[in-house]
Amino acid sequence: MKRFIKYSEWEIIEENFIPENNEAAESIFSIGNGKMGHRANFEEFYSGKTLQGNYISGVYYPDKTRVGWWKNGYPDYFAKIINAPDWRGIKITVGKNKLDLFKCKISDFKRVLNMKHGYLYKHLLAELPDGKQVKVESFRFLSIVNDELGAIKYLITPFNFSSEIQVLIDIDADVSNKDSNYGEKFWTEVDKSFVPYPYIVAQTKKTFFNLCTAINYSFEQDGEEFKPTKFLSYEHEKYLGYKFFINAEQQKTITIYKFAAVTSSLNYSNDALIEHAFAHLENASEVGFDELFDEHKKVWSNKWTDADVEISGDIAAQQAIRFNIFNLLQTYTGKDERLNIGPKGFTGEKYGGVTYWDTEAYCLPFYLSTSPQNVAQNLVKYRYKHLQKAIENAQKLGFNNGAALFPMVTINGEECHNEWEITFEEIHRNGAIAYAIYNYVTYTGDKDYLSDFGLEVLIAISRFWKQRVNFSEQKQKYVMLGVTGPNEYENNVNNNWYTSTIAIWTLKYTIEVINFVKNKNIDDFKRISVASSFYENEIENWQKIIDNMYLPFDEKRNIFLQQDGFLDKEFLNAQSLLPQERPLHQNWSWDRILRSCFIKQADVVQGLFFFENNFDEQTIKRNFDFYESMTVHESSLSACTHSIVASKIKNYKKAYELYLRTARLDLDDYNNEVKEGLHVTSMAGTWMSVVYGFGGMRVKDGKISFNPFLPEKWNSYSFKILYRNCKLEIIVKKDEVSIINHSDAEIDLLIYDNEHDILPNDELTLVGLLSI
C-alpha cells in the first residue's frame, strides 16, 4: 500500500513532489472524455521515470503475438490501444537550463484532479541549477462537449530574475508503447505542415487508421495578447514544433494557451481529417479558453446530478467513490456503439485498452442506473455486432453449427488473448455476456431488445455450451472439463461450479426467451430462426443438459465446490500470509500458487451474487464464509463482489471492510501496480458495493427494490439512479430512509420488501432503519 493522496471530497490532491510516486500519480490524475484520454504526464521536460500515455479510443494496433510455443487456435496478434501522437508539450528553457521537473528543485508543488468539473491542475516553484526560480501554474482538460478537442492554460512567472526564456510548443508522433512485444513503433507519417496550423497526420501500421493532430496557441501578458517575433521551427520525421524566444520580466506572468484537435479515420474520410481538425481549432480560438472551460465544467456538473454518491462522516470513502465514478464517466460516454471499456481506460497500457468480460459483469449495472438507456444498450449491442466473429472464434476451436465463443479480449470481435489457460479455458465469459442481456432487459423493461438483437446471441452461446459439455458414463451426468473459472489461480480444472452454473442458467434463459419471442411475435421468431438456422429440437438437447448437469458439492460442509479436487488442497486462511508474500503473483512461483487453496477473485461467490434468488440466505452464508477465508482479492474484480454478498447475508462489518479495499484500491495502491494504470472496470464494482450492497438495490418482478443499511462509520449516504421513466434519490440515515421521486411519473417500488407508491416529484420517508 502506498498512500500519498490527500483526502478531499471533490478533489484528488498530491502535495510535495516525490519522483518515486510519479508514475503512480500519472495514472491517478489521468483525464479523458470518452473518445480520447491521457495520463497526467507533465507538459514540461521530465527525464525521470515516466509512462507516457495518450490514447484514442478505437484506434489500435495488432501487435504480433509473442509466445513460447504455438497452439492451434491461438490468435495471431494482441490488439492494443496504442500511444497516440502527443500534443501536450510546453517545454521551457531558461538560458542553458531546461525546466526538467526531475532535475530541478521543486517546492510549493500541488497537483489536483478536480472531479466535479473534470480537469487537471498543478502549480509549482522550480529552481534551476543556476538558482533561477520559475513559478508554473497549469490547467488542462479534454472537452466533454467537443470530444475531439483538448486545451491547456499554462502560466509561467520568472520568480527571481528577468531574462529571455524559450518556449517549445510541439506535436510528437514519434511515440512508442512500453509494452510493445518486439520494441516496434506503430505510427508512420503521412503528412505534416506548419500552416495554417501546425499539424501531423500519422497512420497506424497494419490497421491503417489515420489520425490528424493539429494545434493552435496564443500568448498573453497583463491581459493582452502578444505574438513573439523571434522563433524557430523544428521538424523531423513524425515531429514538428515552434521554439519561441520571449523576454520575460521578474514577477510578470506569461500565459500560454494551447488547443489541440484530434480527428481520426474512425469518424471521417482521410481527405476530411485536416479540415475538421482546423474547424475545431478555429472555433476554439474564437470562443476562447475560458468559455470552453466553463461549458466543459457545466456538462460535468450535470453528469454528477445523475451519478453522484454522497457520504457523510467518512471523507476517505467519499473521495474514493467519487474517484471511481469520475473515471467511469470519463472513460465511456456511450455516444459510439463501436467503442467499449478497457480495464485500464485511458490510464495505462496494460491489458491493451481492449474489451474483457468486465464490461458485462461489472460496468453495465453502473451505466444502466446513471445514464440514458441508449448508453447501456450500446454496451450490450457491442456484442451483437461481433456475433459473427464470435462464431468464427468458436470454429477455430472446433465448434460448429453456429456456436459462438465470444473472445476473452477483443477490440473488433476477434480473440486476441494468447495465454492458453485464458483463451481456451476461461469460457465463463460467454455466460457473462448472456447475463448482461438478461440484466439489461430486466432493468430497462426493453423486451424488444430480445427479438431485435438478444435472442440471436443467446442461441449462439447456448449452442456453444451444448457442444462444450460431454456426458460422463461414470457420473451419469454432463460434465465440463478443462476450464478456468474466474479464479485465475486455478487452471485447467474440471467442473468449475461457477462456469457450469452459468452455462445451465444460459440454457434456461435462452429457452425462456425463445418462448417469449415466439408468443409475442411469430414473425420475429421465424426471422431469427432463419438467420440462426435454428430448429426447435435443439431445445430438447439443451433441456437434457439442464436436467443432468454435474455440479460439484461437498456433502460434509454442505457447500458448492469450486471445482473437482478442491477438497484435496491444504486449507489455509488468507490471513496467515505474511505481508511480504502479497500479492502472491509477484512473490510466489506459479506452481506454488496453483497448488495452494488461495483464491485470486470471486469464483463461487460470483455465482452466489448473480444467482442469489436461487439460494436461501443460509446457503449463501455457508459458501461465502468458506471461500472468503481463502480469498486474497488480488484481482481488482474481487472485493466488490464479496462486499455485495456480505451485505446480502448481513455481515455488515465485512461488507464495509471489503468496500474500503475496492474503493481505494488505486488511490492507496493496494496491489503495488497503479503505476501501470487504474482498474477502471472494477470501479463500477465499487459503485455496486454501495448501491447493490449497502443500498440493497435489486429489480424484483419488474419493480425497483431497496433493502438499505448504514455502515457504522457513516452518518448518512445517498445515491441517485435512473430507473425506466423515473429519477430517484435514495437517502439513508441512522434511523430513516427517504426516497425522492425527481420525475413527473409515479413509481411503485419495494422498500424492505414492502410495496410503496411515490407520486411525481414527491418524497417518501420511513423511520426505523437498521444500522450497524
PDB file of N, CA and C in Angstrom, residues 543-625:
ATOM      1  N   GLN A 543     -32.319 -29.063 -22.770  1.00  0.00           N
ATOM      2  CA  GLN A 543     -33.040 -29.437 -21.555  1.00  0.00           C
ATOM      3  C   GLN A 543     -32.403 -30.662 -20.887  1.00  0.00           C
ATOM      4  N   LYS A 544     -31.898 -31.584 -21.680  1.00  0.00           N
ATOM      5  CA  LYS A 544     -31.211 -32.751 -21.116  1.00  0.00           C
ATOM      6  C   LYS A 544     -30.006 -32.310 -20.287  1.00  0.00           C
ATOM      7  N   ILE A 545     -29.288 -31.327 -20.793  1.00  0.00           N
ATOM      8  CA  ILE A 545     -28.116 -30.831 -20.060  1.00  0.00           C
ATOM      9  C   ILE A 545     -28.556 -30.132 -18.778  1.00  0.00           C
ATOM     10  N   ILE A 546     -29.582 -29.310 -18.882  1.00  0.00           N
ATOM     11  CA  ILE A 546     -30.105 -28.605 -17.709  1.00  0.00           C
ATOM     12  C   ILE A 546     -30.490 -29.607 -16.613  1.00  0.00           C
ATOM     13  N   ASP A 547     -31.143 -30.677 -16.999  1.00  0.00           N
ATOM     14  CA  ASP A 547     -31.672 -31.648 -16.035  1.00  0.00           C
ATOM     15  C   ASP A 547     -30.598 -32.580 -15.487  1.00  0.00           C
ATOM     16  N   ASN A 548     -29.457 -32.670 -16.175  1.00  0.00           N
ATOM     17  CA  ASN A 548     -28.477 -33.705 -15.804  1.00  0.00           C
ATOM     18  C   ASN A 548     -27.050 -33.173 -15.718  1.00  0.00           C
ATOM     19  N   MET A 549     -26.888 -31.894 -15.378  1.00  0.00           N
ATOM     20  CA  MET A 549     -25.546 -31.320 -15.281  1.00  0.00           C
ATOM     21  C   MET A 549     -24.939 -31.637 -13.916  1.00  0.00           C
ATOM     22  N   TYR A 550     -23.693 -32.031 -13.936  1.00  0.00           N
ATOM     23  CA  TYR A 550     -22.970 -32.313 -12.698  1.00  0.00           C
ATOM     24  C   TYR A 550     -22.416 -31.011 -12.119  1.00  0.00           C
ATOM     25  N   LEU A 551     -22.722 -30.784 -10.843  1.00  0.00           N
ATOM     26  CA  LEU A 551     -22.197 -29.624 -10.127  1.00  0.00           C
ATOM     27  C   LEU A 551     -21.511 -30.132  -8.860  1.00  0.00           C
ATOM     28  N   PRO A 552     -20.216 -29.917  -8.703  1.00  0.00           N
ATOM     29  CA  PRO A 552     -19.510 -30.467  -7.542  1.00  0.00           C
ATOM     30  C   PRO A 552     -20.041 -29.900  -6.225  1.00  0.00           C
ATOM     31  N   PHE A 553     -20.179 -30.782  -5.234  1.00  0.00           N
ATOM     32  CA  PHE A 553     -20.784 -30.388  -3.962  1.00  0.00           C
ATOM     33  C   PHE A 553     -20.133 -31.171  -2.831  1.00  0.00           C
ATOM     34  N   ASP A 554     -19.900 -30.500  -1.722  1.00  0.00           N
ATOM     35  CA  ASP A 554     -19.330 -31.133  -0.533  1.00  0.00           C
ATOM     36  C   ASP A 554     -20.461 -31.415   0.460  1.00  0.00           C
ATOM     37  N   GLU A 555     -20.841 -32.677   0.580  1.00  0.00           N
ATOM     38  CA  GLU A 555     -21.946 -33.044   1.463  1.00  0.00           C
ATOM     39  C   GLU A 555     -21.611 -32.748   2.926  1.00  0.00           C
ATOM     40  N   LYS A 556     -20.366 -32.923   3.298  1.00  0.00           N
ATOM     41  CA  LYS A 556     -19.966 -32.725   4.696  1.00  0.00           C
ATOM     42  C   LYS A 556     -20.151 -31.278   5.119  1.00  0.00           C
ATOM     43  N   ARG A 557     -19.641 -30.350   4.307  1.00  0.00           N
ATOM     44  CA  ARG A 557     -19.738 -28.927   4.644  1.00  0.00           C
ATOM     45  C   ARG A 557     -21.011 -28.294   4.106  1.00  0.00           C
ATOM     46  N   ASN A 558     -21.693 -29.021   3.241  1.00  0.00           N
ATOM     47  CA  ASN A 558     -22.925 -28.521   2.631  1.00  0.00           C
ATOM     48  C   ASN A 558     -22.663 -27.249   1.822  1.00  0.00           C
ATOM     49  N   ILE A 559     -21.608 -27.309   0.993  1.00  0.00           N
ATOM     50  CA  ILE A 559     -21.224 -26.158   0.170  1.00  0.00           C
ATOM     51  C   ILE A 559     -20.981 -26.608  -1.270  1.00  0.00           C
ATOM     52  N   PHE A 560     -21.058 -25.666  -2.187  1.00  0.00           N
ATOM     53  CA  PHE A 560     -20.687 -25.899  -3.580  1.00  0.00           C
ATOM     54  C   PHE A 560     -19.167 -25.919  -3.664  1.00  0.00           C
ATOM     55  N   LEU A 561     -18.630 -26.871  -4.402  1.00  0.00           N
ATOM     56  CA  LEU A 561     -17.173 -26.945  -4.551  1.00  0.00           C
ATOM     57  C   LEU A 561     -16.730 -26.149  -5.771  1.00  0.00           C
ATOM     58  N   GLN A 562     -15.686 -25.368  -5.591  1.00  0.00           N
ATOM     59  CA  GLN A 562     -15.197 -24.528  -6.686  1.00  0.00           C
ATOM     60  C   GLN A 562     -14.920 -25.361  -7.928  1.00  0.00           C
ATOM     61  N   GLN A 563     -14.368 -26.562  -7.734  1.00  0.00           N
ATOM     62  CA  GLN A 563     -14.143 -27.479  -8.856  1.00  0.00           C
ATOM     63  C   GLN A 563     -13.811 -28.852  -8.289  1.00  0.00           C
ATOM     64  N   ASP A 564     -13.778 -29.843  -9.146  1.00  0.00           N
ATOM     65  CA  ASP A 564     -13.348 -31.179  -8.717  1.00  0.00           C
ATOM     66  C   ASP A 564     -11.944 -31.098  -8.131  1.00  0.00           C
ATOM     67  N   GLY A 565     -11.721 -31.814  -7.066  1.00  0.00           N
ATOM     68  CA  GLY A 565     -10.394 -31.883  -6.478  1.00  0.00           C
ATOM     69  C   GLY A 565     -10.068 -30.771  -5.499  1.00  0.00           C
ATOM     70  N   PHE A 566     -10.969 -29.834  -5.339  1.00  0.00           N
ATOM     71  CA  PHE A 566     -10.654 -28.706  -4.453  1.00  0.00           C
ATOM     72  C   PHE A 566     -10.452 -29.173  -3.013  1.00  0.00           C
ATOM     73  N   LEU A 567     -11.133 -30.235  -2.615  1.00  0.00           N
ATOM     74  CA  LEU A 567     -11.009 -30.726  -1.240  1.00  0.00           C
ATOM     75  C   LEU A 567      -9.657 -31.379  -0.975  1.00  0.00           C
ATOM     76  N   ASP A 568      -8.877 -31.651  -2.028  1.00  0.00           N
ATOM     77  CA  ASP A 568      -7.550 -32.239  -1.837  1.00  0.00           C
ATOM     78  C   ASP A 568      -6.509 -31.216  -1.398  1.00  0.00           C
ATOM     79  N   LYS A 569      -6.856 -29.955  -1.440  1.00  0.00           N
ATOM     80  CA  LYS A 569      -5.899 -28.907  -1.083  1.00  0.00           C
ATOM     81  C   LYS A 569      -5.757 -28.790   0.436  1.00  0.00           C
ATOM     82  N   GLU A 570      -4.634 -28.211   0.844  1.00  0.00           N
ATOM     83  CA  GLU A 570      -4.442 -27.865   2.252  1.00  0.00           C
ATOM     84  C   GLU A 570      -5.122 -26.521   2.494  1.00  0.00           C
ATOM     85  N   PHE A 571      -6.130 -26.522   3.362  1.00  0.00           N
ATOM     86  CA  PHE A 571      -6.894 -25.300   3.591  1.00  0.00           C
ATOM     87  C   PHE A 571      -6.191 -24.402   4.597  1.00  0.00           C
ATOM     88  N   LEU A 572      -5.895 -23.191   4.151  1.00  0.00           N
ATOM     89  CA  LEU A 572      -5.251 -22.180   4.989  1.00  0.00           C
ATOM     90  C   LEU A 572      -6.064 -20.897   4.901  1.00  0.00           C
ATOM     91  N   ASN A 573      -5.963 -20.101   5.938  1.00  0.00           N
ATOM     92  CA  ASN A 573      -6.635 -18.817   5.940  1.00  0.00           C
ATOM     93  C   ASN A 573      -5.738 -17.775   5.282  1.00  0.00           C
ATOM     94  N   ALA A 574      -6.320 -16.929   4.457  1.00  0.00           N
ATOM     95  CA  ALA A 574      -5.531 -15.889   3.777  1.00  0.00           C
ATOM     96  C   ALA A 574      -4.831 -14.968   4.772  1.00  0.00           C
ATOM     97  N   GLN A 575      -5.381 -14.863   5.970  1.00  0.00           N
ATOM     98  CA  GLN A 575      -4.753 -14.013   6.978  1.00  0.00           C
ATOM     99  C   GLN A 575      -3.432 -14.581   7.479  1.00  0.00           C
ATOM    100  N   SER A 576      -3.158 -15.847   7.184  1.00  0.00           N
ATOM    101  CA  SER A 576      -1.891 -16.455   7.602  1.00  0.00           C
ATOM    102  C   SER A 576      -0.723 -16.021   6.724  1.00  0.00           C
ATOM    103  N   LEU A 577      -1.019 -15.432   5.577  1.00  0.00           N
ATOM    104  CA  LEU A 577       0.042 -14.984   4.664  1.00  0.00           C
ATOM    105  C   LEU A 577       0.782 -13.789   5.249  1.00  0.00           C
ATOM    106  N   LEU A 578       2.079 -13.755   5.051  1.00  0.00           N
ATOM    107  CA  LEU A 578       2.889 -12.635   5.510  1.00  0.00           C
ATOM    108  C   LEU A 578       2.753 -11.466   4.538  1.00  0.00           C
ATOM    109  N   PRO A 579       2.847 -10.239   5.027  1.00  0.00           N
ATOM    110  CA  PRO A 579       2.724  -9.080   4.124  1.00  0.00           C
ATOM    111  C   PRO A 579       3.705  -9.124   2.958  1.00  0.00           C
ATOM    112  N   GLN A 580       4.923  -9.632   3.211  1.00  0.00           N
ATOM    113  CA  GLN A 580       5.927  -9.653   2.140  1.00  0.00           C
ATOM    114  C   GLN A 580       5.629 -10.697   1.067  1.00  0.00           C
ATOM    115  N   GLU A 581       4.639 -11.551   1.335  1.00  0.00           N
ATOM    116  CA  GLU A 581       4.237 -12.530   0.327  1.00  0.00           C
ATOM    117  C   GLU A 581       3.173 -12.003  -0.621  1.00  0.00           C
ATOM    118  N   ARG A 582       2.594 -10.868  -0.309  1.00  0.00           N
ATOM    119  CA  ARG A 582       1.480 -10.334  -1.088  1.00  0.00           C
ATOM    120  C   ARG A 582       1.969  -9.248  -2.042  1.00  0.00           C
ATOM    121  N   PRO A 583       1.381  -9.112  -3.234  1.00  0.00           N
ATOM    122  CA  PRO A 583       0.459 -10.084  -3.819  1.00  0.00           C
ATOM    123  C   PRO A 583       1.186 -11.356  -4.254  1.00  0.00           C
ATOM    124  N   LEU A 584       0.492 -12.458  -4.233  1.00  0.00           N
ATOM    125  CA  LEU A 584       1.127 -13.750  -4.475  1.00  0.00           C
ATOM    126  C   LEU A 584       1.763 -13.836  -5.854  1.00  0.00           C
ATOM    127  N   HIS A 585       1.098 -13.275  -6.866  1.00  0.00           N
ATOM    128  CA  HIS A 585       1.617 -13.423  -8.228  1.00  0.00           C
ATOM    129  C   HIS A 585       2.919 -12.662  -8.431  1.00  0.00           C
ATOM    130  N   GLN A 586       3.255 -11.768  -7.500  1.00  0.00           N
ATOM    131  CA  GLN A 586       4.527 -11.066  -7.587  1.00  0.00           C
ATOM    132  C   GLN A 586       5.608 -11.708  -6.727  1.00  0.00           C
ATOM    133  N   ASN A 587       5.219 -12.672  -5.882  1.00  0.00           N
ATOM    134  CA  ASN A 587       6.178 -13.207  -4.913  1.00  0.00           C
ATOM    135  C   ASN A 587       6.259 -14.730  -4.866  1.00  0.00           C
ATOM    136  N   TRP A 588       5.271 -15.418  -5.351  1.00  0.00           N
ATOM    137  CA  TRP A 588       5.287 -16.879  -5.371  1.00  0.00           C
ATOM    138  C   TRP A 588       5.482 -17.390  -6.796  1.00  0.00           C
ATOM    139  N   SER A 589       6.008 -18.618  -6.908  1.00  0.00           N
ATOM    140  CA  SER A 589       6.050 -19.272  -8.219  1.00  0.00           C
ATOM    141  C   SER A 589       4.632 -19.642  -8.620  1.00  0.00           C
ATOM    142  N   TRP A 590       4.421 -19.759  -9.924  1.00  0.00           N
ATOM    143  CA  TRP A 590       3.081 -20.123 -10.401  1.00  0.00           C
ATOM    144  C   TRP A 590       2.716 -21.536  -9.952  1.00  0.00           C
ATOM    145  N   ASP A 591       3.687 -22.401  -9.897  1.00  0.00           N
ATOM    146  CA  ASP A 591       3.450 -23.765  -9.423  1.00  0.00           C
ATOM    147  C   ASP A 591       2.906 -23.744  -7.999  1.00  0.00           C
ATOM    148  N   ARG A 592       3.492 -22.930  -7.145  1.00  0.00           N
ATOM    149  CA  ARG A 592       3.059 -22.866  -5.746  1.00  0.00           C
ATOM    150  C   ARG A 592       1.645 -22.286  -5.635  1.00  0.00           C
ATOM    151  N   ILE A 593       1.368 -21.295  -6.458  1.00  0.00           N
ATOM    152  CA  ILE A 593       0.026 -20.694  -6.457  1.00  0.00           C
ATOM    153  C   ILE A 593      -1.028 -21.720  -6.861  1.00  0.00           C
ATOM    154  N   LEU A 594      -0.754 -22.470  -7.932  1.00  0.00           N
ATOM    155  CA  LEU A 594      -1.731 -23.425  -8.448  1.00  0.00           C
ATOM    156  C   LEU A 594      -2.024 -24.547  -7.447  1.00  0.00           C
ATOM    157  N   ARG A 595      -1.035 -24.900  -6.643  1.00  0.00           N
ATOM    158  CA  ARG A 595      -1.235 -25.973  -5.673  1.00  0.00           C
ATOM    159  C   ARG A 595      -1.896 -25.479  -4.388  1.00  0.00           C
ATOM    160  N   SER A 596      -1.909 -24.178  -4.194  1.00  0.00           N
ATOM    161  CA  SER A 596      -2.449 -23.634  -2.951  1.00  0.00           C
ATOM    162  C   SER A 596      -3.972 -23.550  -3.003  1.00  0.00           C
ATOM    163  N   CYS A 597      -4.561 -23.284  -1.841  1.00  0.00           N
ATOM    164  CA  CYS A 597      -6.018 -23.111  -1.775  1.00  0.00           C
ATOM    165  C   CYS A 597      -6.434 -21.669  -2.028  1.00  0.00           C
ATOM    166  N   PHE A 598      -5.469 -20.769  -2.175  1.00  0.00           N
ATOM    167  CA  PHE A 598      -5.796 -19.347  -2.195  1.00  0.00           C
ATOM    168  C   PHE A 598      -6.471 -18.951  -3.505  1.00  0.00           C
ATOM    169  N   ILE A 599      -7.465 -18.109  -3.364  1.00  0.00           N
ATOM    170  CA  ILE A 599      -8.360 -17.745  -4.456  1.00  0.00           C
ATOM    171  C   ILE A 599      -8.097 -16.296  -4.842  1.00  0.00           C
ATOM    172  N   LYS A 600      -7.821 -16.095  -6.105  1.00  0.00           N
ATOM    173  CA  LYS A 600      -7.490 -14.749  -6.587  1.00  0.00           C
ATOM    174  C   LYS A 600      -8.691 -13.815  -6.527  1.00  0.00           C
ATOM    175  N   GLN A 601      -9.850 -14.315  -6.937  1.00  0.00           N
ATOM    176  CA  GLN A 601     -11.032 -13.457  -7.009  1.00  0.00           C
ATOM    177  C   GLN A 601     -12.300 -14.293  -6.881  1.00  0.00           C
ATOM    178  N   ALA A 602     -13.402 -13.593  -6.707  1.00  0.00           N
ATOM    179  CA  ALA A 602     -14.690 -14.249  -6.518  1.00  0.00           C
ATOM    180  C   ALA A 602     -14.939 -15.271  -7.619  1.00  0.00           C
ATOM    181  N   ASP A 603     -15.216 -16.495  -7.228  1.00  0.00           N
ATOM    182  CA  ASP A 603     -15.500 -17.569  -8.168  1.00  0.00           C
ATOM    183  C   ASP A 603     -16.872 -18.153  -7.831  1.00  0.00           C
ATOM    184  N   VAL A 604     -16.933 -19.033  -6.839  1.00  0.00           N
ATOM    185  CA  VAL A 604     -18.249 -19.470  -6.365  1.00  0.00           C
ATOM    186  C   VAL A 604     -19.069 -18.274  -5.903  1.00  0.00           C
ATOM    187  N   VAL A 605     -18.405 -17.335  -5.242  1.00  0.00           N
ATOM    188  CA  VAL A 605     -19.119 -16.158  -4.725  1.00  0.00           C
ATOM    189  C   VAL A 605     -19.672 -15.307  -5.864  1.00  0.00           C
ATOM    190  N   GLN A 606     -19.016 -15.311  -7.029  1.00  0.00           N
ATOM    191  CA  GLN A 606     -19.556 -14.611  -8.192  1.00  0.00           C
ATOM    192  C   GLN A 606     -20.900 -15.209  -8.588  1.00  0.00           C
ATOM    193  N   GLY A 607     -20.991 -16.530  -8.535  1.00  0.00           N
ATOM    194  CA  GLY A 607     -22.256 -17.182  -8.853  1.00  0.00           C
ATOM    195  C   GLY A 607     -23.330 -16.917  -7.812  1.00  0.00           C
ATOM    196  N   LEU A 608     -22.928 -16.831  -6.545  1.00  0.00           N
ATOM    197  CA  LEU A 608     -23.893 -16.508  -5.490  1.00  0.00           C
ATOM    198  C   LEU A 608     -24.468 -15.112  -5.697  1.00  0.00           C
ATOM    199  N   PHE A 609     -23.642 -14.192  -6.200  1.00  0.00           N
ATOM    200  CA  PHE A 609     -24.118 -12.830  -6.475  1.00  0.00           C
ATOM    201  C   PHE A 609     -25.078 -12.818  -7.660  1.00  0.00           C
ATOM    202  N   PHE A 610     -24.666 -13.409  -8.767  1.00  0.00           N
ATOM    203  CA  PHE A 610     -25.519 -13.395  -9.958  1.00  0.00           C
ATOM    204  C   PHE A 610     -26.850 -14.099  -9.724  1.00  0.00           C
ATOM    205  N   PHE A 611     -26.804 -15.216  -9.020  1.00  0.00           N
ATOM    206  CA  PHE A 611     -27.985 -16.083  -8.934  1.00  0.00           C
ATOM    207  C   PHE A 611     -28.493 -16.218  -7.501  1.00  0.00           C
ATOM    208  N   GLU A 612     -28.428 -15.125  -6.758  1.00  0.00           N
ATOM    209  CA  GLU A 612     -28.811 -15.154  -5.347  1.00  0.00           C
ATOM    210  C   GLU A 612     -30.260 -15.610  -5.144  1.00  0.00           C
ATOM    211  N   ASN A 613     -31.104 -15.354  -6.128  1.00  0.00           N
ATOM    212  CA  ASN A 613     -32.510 -15.747  -5.989  1.00  0.00           C
ATOM    213  C   ASN A 613     -32.704 -17.258  -5.985  1.00  0.00           C
ATOM    214  N   ASN A 614     -31.685 -17.995  -6.407  1.00  0.00           N
ATOM    215  CA  ASN A 614     -31.785 -19.453  -6.453  1.00  0.00           C
ATOM    216  C   ASN A 614     -31.412 -20.119  -5.124  1.00  0.00           C
ATOM    217  N   PHE A 615     -30.921 -19.312  -4.160  1.00  0.00           N
ATOM    218  CA  PHE A 615     -30.405 -19.889  -2.929  1.00  0.00           C
ATOM    219  C   PHE A 615     -30.986 -19.163  -1.720  1.00  0.00           C
ATOM    220  N   ASP A 616     -31.162 -19.893  -0.634  1.00  0.00           N
ATOM    221  CA  ASP A 616     -31.588 -19.233   0.595  1.00  0.00           C
ATOM    222  C   ASP A 616     -30.379 -18.571   1.259  1.00  0.00           C
ATOM    223  N   GLU A 617     -30.649 -17.699   2.216  1.00  0.00           N
ATOM    224  CA  GLU A 617     -29.587 -16.902   2.818  1.00  0.00           C
ATOM    225  C   GLU A 617     -28.558 -17.758   3.549  1.00  0.00           C
ATOM    226  N   GLN A 618     -28.987 -18.845   4.165  1.00  0.00           N
ATOM    227  CA  GLN A 618     -28.046 -19.698   4.882  1.00  0.00           C
ATOM    228  C   GLN A 618     -27.081 -20.397   3.914  1.00  0.00           C
ATOM    229  N   THR A 619     -27.585 -20.806   2.762  1.00  0.00           N
ATOM    230  CA  THR A 619     -26.709 -21.409   1.749  1.00  0.00           C
ATOM    231  C   THR A 619     -25.658 -20.413   1.284  1.00  0.00           C
ATOM    232  N   ILE A 620     -26.089 -19.202   1.019  1.00  0.00           N
ATOM    233  CA  ILE A 620     -25.147 -18.163   0.595  1.00  0.00           C
ATOM    234  C   ILE A 620     -24.115 -17.922   1.697  1.00  0.00           C
ATOM    235  N   LYS A 621     -24.566 -17.862   2.941  1.00  0.00           N
ATOM    236  CA  LYS A 621     -23.665 -17.583   4.066  1.00  0.00           C
ATOM    237  C   LYS A 621     -22.628 -18.693   4.240  1.00  0.00           C
ATOM    238  N   ARG A 622     -23.046 -19.953   4.201  1.00  0.00           N
ATOM    239  CA  ARG A 622     -22.097 -21.059   4.356  1.00  0.00           C
ATOM    240  C   ARG A 622     -21.005 -21.004   3.298  1.00  0.00           C
ATOM    241  N   ASN A 623     -21.405 -20.799   2.058  1.00  0.00           N
ATOM    242  CA  ASN A 623     -20.427 -20.755   0.963  1.00  0.00           C
ATOM    243  C   ASN A 623     -19.545 -19.521   1.053  1.00  0.00           C
ATOM    244  N   PHE A 624     -20.136 -18.387   1.382  1.00  0.00           N
ATOM    245  CA  PHE A 624     -19.342 -17.160   1.498  1.00  0.00           C
ATOM    246  C   PHE A 624     -18.288 -17.307   2.591  1.00  0.00           C
ATOM    247  N   ASP A 625     -18.679 -17.764   3.755  1.00  0.00           N
ATOM    248  CA  ASP A 625     -17.737 -17.887   4.865  1.00  0.00           C
ATOM    249  C   ASP A 625     -16.587 -18.827   4.526  1.00  0.00           C
TER     250      ASP A 625
END
